[in-house]
Amino acid sequence: MSETRGVRGVKSAARAVVLLELLAERGEQPSRLDQLAEELGVPRSSMYQLLQTLVAYGWVRTDATGSLYGIGIRALLTGTSYLDGDRRIRLVRPYLDEASDALGETIHMARLDGTDVVYLATRESHEYLRTISRVGRRVPAHAGALGKALLAERADDELPFTDGLLTTLTKNTHTDRAALLADLSQVRERGYSIDREETVPGIAGFGFALRYDTPATDAISCSVPVARLTREHEARIISVMQEIRAKIETRLPPVSGVPDWR
């Protein structure tokens, strides 16, 4: 059993959290009782009782046969509450609109969470509208513009990675620590990160850490298809996004009385 700040963890609570995270990761792919019990190393009877409790409270849903399980609607309600209750997200949203109007490209805001970034807000390109929102989705921090912008705000020995190969998303993703560190060094020199098809083939991104925290935990980015990324358009993206970042950081200085969420 792990401990946090000297407090011994509650085994049943930890098991429920791990189960919910597993179901959330699987998204549209439902899971069976035996699969979940085996993957979490829990007796089948205990897993069944846990699932039934979470179904009753709306955190897990099941099909008509009662044999398949997925994440429940309560997870959405809680996630929405997180977004609505975060002052920084609320205040950044209008600037995402401003960037979107100025560039006509896809604009994101994300937050570092361990070795990943989590999308908090998105404004889609005027040229192409996705039918599925990216809000709430996770991406390895080393693989994209948002994550690299935030990793570069930390010293190399403070990065949340162990030795070994990093997750590969495309043929351009950094898969070893040395290559990543070399890229982050360039990010620090430029003041922004560049993702050239490292996360999604055919898509480039430019990331900008928001330095109202030290080290920064939030970042914004602009994504654009490489097919229309001319040198002139790239220069304009960087200029506009740097201006937007400056406006946000001016608008969001540390405020007394506001919880310092960690």
mmCIF file of C-alpha atoms in Angstrom, residues 42-213:
data_model
loop_
_atom_site.group_PDB
_atom_site.id
_atom_site.type_symbol
_atom_site.label_atom_id
_atom_site.label_comp_id
_atom_site.label_asym_id
_atom_site.label_seq_id
_atom_site.Cartn_x
_atom_site.Cartn_y
_atom_site.Cartn_z
ATOM 1 C CA VAL A 42 -8.424 -8.818 -8.065
ATOM 2 C CA PRO A 43 -10.578 -11.850 -7.194
ATOM 3 C CA ARG A 44 -13.551 -12.190 -9.516
ATOM 4 C CA SER A 45 -16.054 -11.921 -6.663
ATOM 5 C CA SER A 46 -14.454 -8.718 -5.346
ATOM 6 C CA MET A 47 -14.375 -7.183 -8.827
ATOM 7 C CA TYR A 48 -18.043 -8.033 -9.329
ATOM 8 C CA GLN A 49 -19.027 -6.316 -6.078
ATOM 9 C CA LEU A 50 -16.954 -3.253 -6.937
ATOM 10 C CA LEU A 51 -18.465 -2.991 -10.413
ATOM 11 C CA GLN A 52 -22.010 -3.332 -9.098
ATOM 12 C CA THR A 53 -21.401 -0.573 -6.566
ATOM 13 C CA LEU A 54 -20.019 1.760 -9.226
ATOM 14 C CA VAL A 55 -22.884 0.907 -11.595
ATOM 15 C CA ALA A 56 -25.391 1.797 -8.875
ATOM 16 C CA TYR A 57 -23.765 5.200 -8.446
ATOM 17 C CA GLY A 58 -23.467 5.891 -12.170
ATOM 18 C CA TRP A 59 -19.670 5.770 -12.389
ATOM 19 C CA VAL A 60 -19.746 2.587 -14.474
ATOM 20 C CA ARG A 61 -22.358 1.477 -16.999
ATOM 21 C CA THR A 62 -23.253 -2.017 -18.118
ATOM 22 C CA ASP A 63 -25.116 -3.477 -21.077
ATOM 23 C CA ALA A 64 -28.508 -5.225 -21.040
ATOM 24 C CA THR A 65 -26.890 -8.596 -20.362
ATOM 25 C CA GLY A 66 -24.863 -7.264 -17.441
ATOM 26 C CA SER A 67 -21.694 -8.767 -18.890
ATOM 27 C CA LEU A 68 -20.014 -5.713 -20.428
ATOM 28 C CA TYR A 69 -18.767 -2.634 -18.556
ATOM 29 C CA GLY A 70 -17.697 0.880 -19.525
ATOM 30 C CA ILE A 71 -17.158 4.291 -17.958
ATOM 31 C CA GLY A 72 -20.368 5.899 -16.679
ATOM 32 C CA ILE A 73 -21.944 9.321 -17.038
ATOM 33 C CA ARG A 74 -20.845 10.446 -13.564
ATOM 34 C CA ALA A 75 -17.307 10.623 -14.885
ATOM 35 C CA LEU A 76 -18.451 13.201 -17.444
ATOM 36 C CA LEU A 77 -20.228 15.266 -14.804
ATOM 37 C CA THR A 78 -17.125 15.293 -12.628
ATOM 38 C CA GLY A 79 -14.877 16.193 -15.550
ATOM 39 C CA THR A 80 -17.165 19.050 -16.550
ATOM 40 C CA SER A 81 -17.101 20.333 -12.981
ATOM 41 C CA TYR A 82 -13.292 20.368 -13.116
ATOM 42 C CA LEU A 83 -13.331 22.497 -16.264
ATOM 43 C CA ASP A 84 -16.036 24.858 -15.000
ATOM 44 C CA GLY A 85 -14.391 25.286 -11.612
ATOM 45 C CA ASP A 86 -10.908 26.145 -12.866
ATOM 46 C CA ARG A 87 -10.373 29.898 -12.981
ATOM 47 C CA ARG A 88 -7.433 29.651 -15.354
ATOM 48 C CA ILE A 89 -9.314 27.653 -17.946
ATOM 49 C CA ARG A 90 -12.207 30.120 -17.855
ATOM 50 C CA LEU A 91 -9.943 33.118 -18.337
ATOM 51 C CA VAL A 92 -7.847 31.529 -21.095
ATOM 52 C CA ARG A 93 -10.823 30.514 -23.268
ATOM 53 C CA PRO A 94 -11.433 33.993 -24.803
ATOM 54 C CA TYR A 95 -7.785 34.158 -25.856
ATOM 55 C CA LEU A 96 -8.101 30.790 -27.556
ATOM 56 C CA ASP A 97 -11.004 32.296 -29.502
ATOM 57 C CA GLU A 98 -8.824 35.280 -30.401
ATOM 58 C CA ALA A 99 -6.017 33.047 -31.651
ATOM 59 C CA SER A 100 -8.477 30.921 -33.618
ATOM 60 C CA ASP A 101 -10.025 33.965 -35.282
ATOM 61 C CA ALA A 102 -6.613 35.389 -36.163
ATOM 62 C CA LEU A 103 -5.085 32.193 -37.559
ATOM 63 C CA GLY A 104 -8.006 30.007 -38.651
ATOM 64 C CA GLU A 105 -6.154 26.981 -37.257
ATOM 65 C CA THR A 106 -6.767 24.579 -34.369
ATOM 66 C CA ILE A 107 -5.857 26.020 -30.964
ATOM 67 C CA HIS A 108 -5.412 23.989 -27.771
ATOM 68 C CA MET A 109 -4.887 24.479 -24.077
ATOM 69 C CA ALA A 110 -3.484 21.566 -22.072
ATOM 70 C CA ARG A 111 -2.099 20.771 -18.622
ATOM 71 C CA LEU A 112 0.830 18.567 -17.638
ATOM 72 C CA ASP A 113 -0.209 15.490 -15.653
ATOM 73 C CA GLY A 114 2.720 13.229 -14.865
ATOM 74 C CA THR A 115 4.238 12.059 -18.148
ATOM 75 C CA ASP A 116 1.212 13.182 -20.199
ATOM 76 C CA VAL A 117 -0.621 16.342 -21.120
ATOM 77 C CA VAL A 118 -4.407 16.520 -20.834
ATOM 78 C CA TYR A 119 -6.418 18.691 -23.217
ATOM 79 C CA LEU A 120 -8.505 21.275 -21.357
ATOM 80 C CA ALA A 121 -9.917 23.355 -24.225
ATOM 81 C CA THR A 122 -9.855 23.286 -28.019
ATOM 82 C CA ARG A 123 -10.882 25.638 -30.796
ATOM 83 C CA GLU A 124 -11.096 23.760 -34.094
ATOM 84 C CA SER A 125 -9.711 24.900 -37.427
ATOM 85 C CA HIS A 126 -11.966 26.930 -39.693
ATOM 86 C CA GLU A 127 -10.852 24.625 -42.496
ATOM 87 C CA TYR A 128 -11.665 21.306 -40.866
ATOM 88 C CA LEU A 129 -13.967 20.553 -37.945
ATOM 89 C CA ARG A 130 -13.441 17.347 -35.984
ATOM 90 C CA THR A 131 -16.557 15.520 -34.886
ATOM 91 C CA ILE A 132 -14.958 14.302 -31.616
ATOM 92 C CA SER A 133 -13.742 16.759 -28.984
ATOM 93 C CA ARG A 134 -10.182 16.356 -27.757
ATOM 94 C CA VAL A 135 -11.002 17.818 -24.342
ATOM 95 C CA GLY A 136 -10.053 15.321 -21.649
ATOM 96 C CA ARG A 137 -7.804 13.262 -23.903
ATOM 97 C CA ARG A 138 -4.230 12.447 -22.914
ATOM 98 C CA VAL A 139 -1.071 12.563 -25.054
ATOM 99 C CA PRO A 140 2.460 11.618 -23.982
ATOM 100 C CA ALA A 141 4.200 14.879 -23.092
ATOM 101 C CA HIS A 142 7.361 14.041 -25.036
ATOM 102 C CA ALA A 143 5.452 13.542 -28.280
ATOM 103 C CA GLY A 144 3.862 16.908 -29.011
ATOM 104 C CA ALA A 145 4.167 20.677 -28.935
ATOM 105 C CA LEU A 146 2.138 21.194 -25.762
ATOM 106 C CA GLY A 147 4.075 18.648 -23.737
ATOM 107 C CA LYS A 148 7.501 19.679 -24.965
ATOM 108 C CA ALA A 149 6.765 23.325 -24.185
ATOM 109 C CA LEU A 150 6.042 22.315 -20.586
ATOM 110 C CA LEU A 151 8.890 19.825 -20.234
ATOM 111 C CA ALA A 152 11.335 22.508 -21.371
ATOM 112 C CA GLU A 153 10.331 24.581 -18.346
ATOM 113 C CA ARG A 154 11.971 21.946 -16.145
ATOM 114 C CA ALA A 155 15.603 20.976 -15.682
ATOM 115 C CA ASP A 156 16.658 17.799 -17.451
ATOM 116 C CA ASP A 157 17.081 15.959 -14.145
ATOM 117 C CA GLU A 158 13.536 16.936 -13.103
ATOM 118 C CA LEU A 159 11.761 15.436 -16.101
ATOM 119 C CA PRO A 160 9.141 12.781 -15.260
ATOM 120 C CA PHE A 161 10.761 10.030 -17.313
ATOM 121 C CA THR A 162 12.852 6.999 -16.498
ATOM 122 C CA ASP A 163 15.545 5.543 -18.720
ATOM 123 C CA GLY A 164 14.372 3.468 -21.665
ATOM 124 C CA LEU A 165 12.459 3.958 -24.879
ATOM 125 C CA LEU A 166 9.631 6.478 -24.941
ATOM 126 C CA THR A 167 6.202 5.780 -26.410
ATOM 127 C CA THR A 168 6.097 6.023 -30.206
ATOM 128 C CA LEU A 169 3.130 7.717 -31.892
ATOM 129 C CA THR A 170 4.622 8.342 -35.343
ATOM 130 C CA LYS A 171 7.937 7.755 -37.103
ATOM 131 C CA ASN A 172 8.982 11.276 -36.010
ATOM 132 C CA THR A 173 8.307 10.841 -32.280
ATOM 133 C CA HIS A 174 11.359 11.055 -30.023
ATOM 134 C CA THR A 175 11.875 7.562 -28.648
ATOM 135 C CA ASP A 176 15.049 8.049 -26.616
ATOM 136 C CA ARG A 177 15.900 10.466 -23.835
ATOM 137 C CA ALA A 178 18.968 11.952 -25.559
ATOM 138 C CA ALA A 179 16.988 13.054 -28.615
ATOM 139 C CA LEU A 180 14.274 14.510 -26.401
ATOM 140 C CA LEU A 181 16.774 16.454 -24.285
ATOM 141 C CA ALA A 182 18.390 17.915 -27.406
ATOM 142 C CA ASP A 183 14.978 19.071 -28.627
ATOM 143 C CA LEU A 184 14.078 20.576 -25.244
ATOM 144 C CA SER A 185 17.334 22.536 -25.263
ATOM 145 C CA GLN A 186 16.257 24.134 -28.537
ATOM 146 C CA VAL A 187 12.810 24.840 -27.092
ATOM 147 C CA ARG A 188 14.402 26.791 -24.238
ATOM 148 C CA GLU A 189 16.472 28.822 -26.684
ATOM 149 C CA ARG A 190 13.508 29.644 -28.965
ATOM 150 C CA GLY A 191 10.934 30.110 -26.229
ATOM 151 C CA TYR A 192 8.430 27.747 -27.891
ATOM 152 C CA SER A 193 8.260 24.140 -29.059
ATOM 153 C CA ILE A 194 7.776 22.661 -32.509
ATOM 154 C CA ASP A 195 6.102 19.349 -33.287
ATOM 155 C CA ARG A 196 6.642 18.246 -36.880
ATOM 156 C CA GLU A 197 4.382 15.208 -37.289
ATOM 157 C CA GLU A 198 5.507 13.744 -33.948
ATOM 158 C CA THR A 199 1.977 13.206 -32.630
ATOM 159 C CA VAL A 200 -0.163 12.887 -35.764
ATOM 160 C CA PRO A 201 1.095 12.274 -39.326
ATOM 161 C CA GLY A 202 0.532 15.312 -41.504
ATOM 162 C CA ILE A 203 0.117 17.726 -38.580
ATOM 163 C CA ALA A 204 2.613 20.255 -37.215
ATOM 164 C CA GLY A 205 2.237 22.084 -33.914
ATOM 165 C CA PHE A 206 3.729 25.036 -32.060
ATOM 166 C CA GLY A 207 3.553 25.073 -28.257
ATOM 167 C CA PHE A 208 3.872 27.912 -25.745
ATOM 168 C CA ALA A 209 4.137 27.411 -21.983
ATOM 169 C CA LEU A 210 2.015 29.752 -19.850
ATOM 170 C CA ARG A 211 4.338 30.972 -17.136
ATOM 171 C CA TYR A 212 1.842 32.017 -14.496
ATOM 172 C CA ASP A 213 3.126 28.989 -12.545
#
